[in-house]
Each structure stands twice: as C-alpha cells, then as structure tokens.
XYZ file of C-alpha atoms in Angstrom:
119
model
C 26.902 12.393 4.367
C 25.062 13.071 1.028
C 21.166 13.378 1.256
C 19.011 13.907 -1.648
C 15.542 14.995 -0.914
C 12.561 15.288 -3.246
C 9.624 17.471 -3.365
C 6.650 18.521 -5.263
C 4.779 15.262 -5.238
C 0.888 15.406 -4.842
C -2.794 14.279 -6.214
C -3.478 16.055 -9.712
C -6.111 15.489 -12.095
C -5.356 13.919 -16.105
C -4.324 16.965 -18.246
C -2.707 18.818 -14.823
C 0.789 19.701 -14.221
C 3.620 18.987 -11.058
C 7.001 19.886 -10.644
C 9.027 17.780 -9.076
C 12.285 19.375 -7.163
C 15.221 17.123 -5.698
C 18.420 19.154 -3.811
C 21.415 17.223 -3.279
C 22.978 18.401 0.293
C 26.102 17.362 2.760
C 29.447 16.815 1.420
C 29.459 17.489 -2.524
C 32.429 17.806 -4.180
C 31.060 17.227 -8.343
C 27.928 15.870 -9.291
C 27.748 14.387 -12.964
C 24.370 12.888 -13.913
C 21.225 13.205 -12.191
C 18.043 12.042 -13.098
C 14.225 10.929 -12.368
C 12.942 7.247 -12.626
C 9.426 6.247 -11.339
C 7.733 2.873 -9.633
C 4.263 1.980 -10.237
C 2.694 -0.610 -7.728
C 3.601 -3.870 -9.179
C 6.213 -2.561 -11.682
C 9.379 -2.544 -11.913
C 11.279 1.107 -11.542
C 12.052 2.777 -14.818
C 14.541 5.614 -15.830
C 12.280 8.535 -16.414
C 14.552 11.197 -17.844
C 18.308 11.821 -16.846
C 20.406 14.989 -17.585
C 24.083 15.614 -17.553
C 26.393 18.168 -16.047
C 27.024 19.834 -18.717
C 22.783 20.041 -19.649
C 22.085 17.073 -22.086
C 18.566 15.394 -21.531
C 17.305 12.270 -22.511
C 13.730 10.755 -22.205
C 11.824 7.567 -21.837
C 9.462 7.291 -25.248
C 6.309 8.121 -23.002
C 7.283 11.241 -21.548
C 8.866 13.147 -23.863
C 7.004 16.371 -25.376
C 5.843 15.714 -21.692
C 8.090 16.185 -18.990
C 11.078 18.560 -18.977
C 13.882 18.104 -17.035
C 16.636 20.323 -15.707
C 18.575 21.204 -13.306
C 20.735 24.466 -11.191
C 23.961 23.205 -10.757
C 24.723 26.160 -7.964
C 22.021 24.940 -6.144
C 22.507 21.388 -6.874
C 19.488 20.563 -7.699
C 16.661 19.265 -10.269
C 13.880 19.602 -11.982
C 11.047 17.537 -13.294
C 8.257 19.328 -14.658
C 5.484 17.323 -15.718
C 2.655 18.384 -17.894
C -0.012 16.912 -19.752
C -0.062 14.580 -16.995
C -2.295 11.138 -17.450
C -3.215 8.426 -14.918
C -0.298 5.868 -16.077
C 1.982 8.575 -14.951
C 0.968 7.834 -10.950
C 3.951 6.601 -9.654
C 6.547 7.127 -6.996
C 9.201 9.623 -8.338
C 12.711 9.182 -7.415
C 15.799 11.285 -7.312
C 18.990 9.821 -8.752
C 22.689 11.472 -8.585
C 25.988 10.723 -9.279
C 28.156 12.642 -6.685
C 31.870 12.835 -5.840
C 31.737 13.392 -1.854
C 34.664 12.039 -1.058
C 37.227 10.345 -4.017
C 34.953 8.318 -6.337
C 31.481 9.257 -7.902
C 28.756 7.036 -5.873
C 25.197 7.345 -7.006
C 22.905 8.036 -4.366
C 18.325 8.015 -4.295
C 15.937 10.296 -2.667
C 13.211 8.906 -0.473
C 10.932 9.341 -3.179
C 7.650 11.447 -3.730
C 4.232 9.998 -4.750
C 2.596 11.426 -7.888
C -1.124 10.260 -8.376
C -3.143 11.483 -10.937
C -6.927 10.475 -11.310
C -8.901 10.043 -14.655
C-alpha cells in the first residue's frame, strides 16, 4: 500500500514563508511526476506546482516567483517552498504523485495540510 504524508502547514502572517514536505512510502518501484494542489473553502481544487522525475517544473501563474517545488528522489519526497505568502494562498494543500507500485502507474493523494495566511 502506498501512502503520501504531508507536513509543514500552519499559520503565518502575510509576507511570511512556509515549507511543505510530502513523503511517499510503501511498495514503490518508481515515481513519475509529483505535485502540489490546493483547495480553498468554497473553491475547486487547483494545481499549484508540479515536477517531473527529471526535475522539470510547472507553476500556476499566481505563485510564480514566490513558490518553488523540488524533490529528493532518494527519499521519495517532494517539497514546496512558499515565500511572500498572501492571504489568498490560504487553503488545504494536497500532495499528488504518479507512482508505480505494481505493474502500472497510479495517482495517489495525501490527506492534506492546512496553510493559513493572516493579513
């Protein structure tokens, strides 16, 4: 069984920083893309940032220049460094990964970590 566990969320003032981590564990043969998504109250879940196994990254426009996604393939872990946080970044942040745990790849989700930015 594969699990994704996020950590690092919390309450921060506007302009502050947080670093999220997401570790994948279990029966894992290979991981393709990993990413971070977020869902604010009353809104749909949106993609924040993704990173391929080769390190290519992609960001939603609203976080470009402020957030940085990275990964440690040896640790099966993806990170999201969030700087210059704004109140509109408040949301539950979810980790997602495309993982081969048997003979095919499947997408897995973490349970989420709350990020609250106060003005």
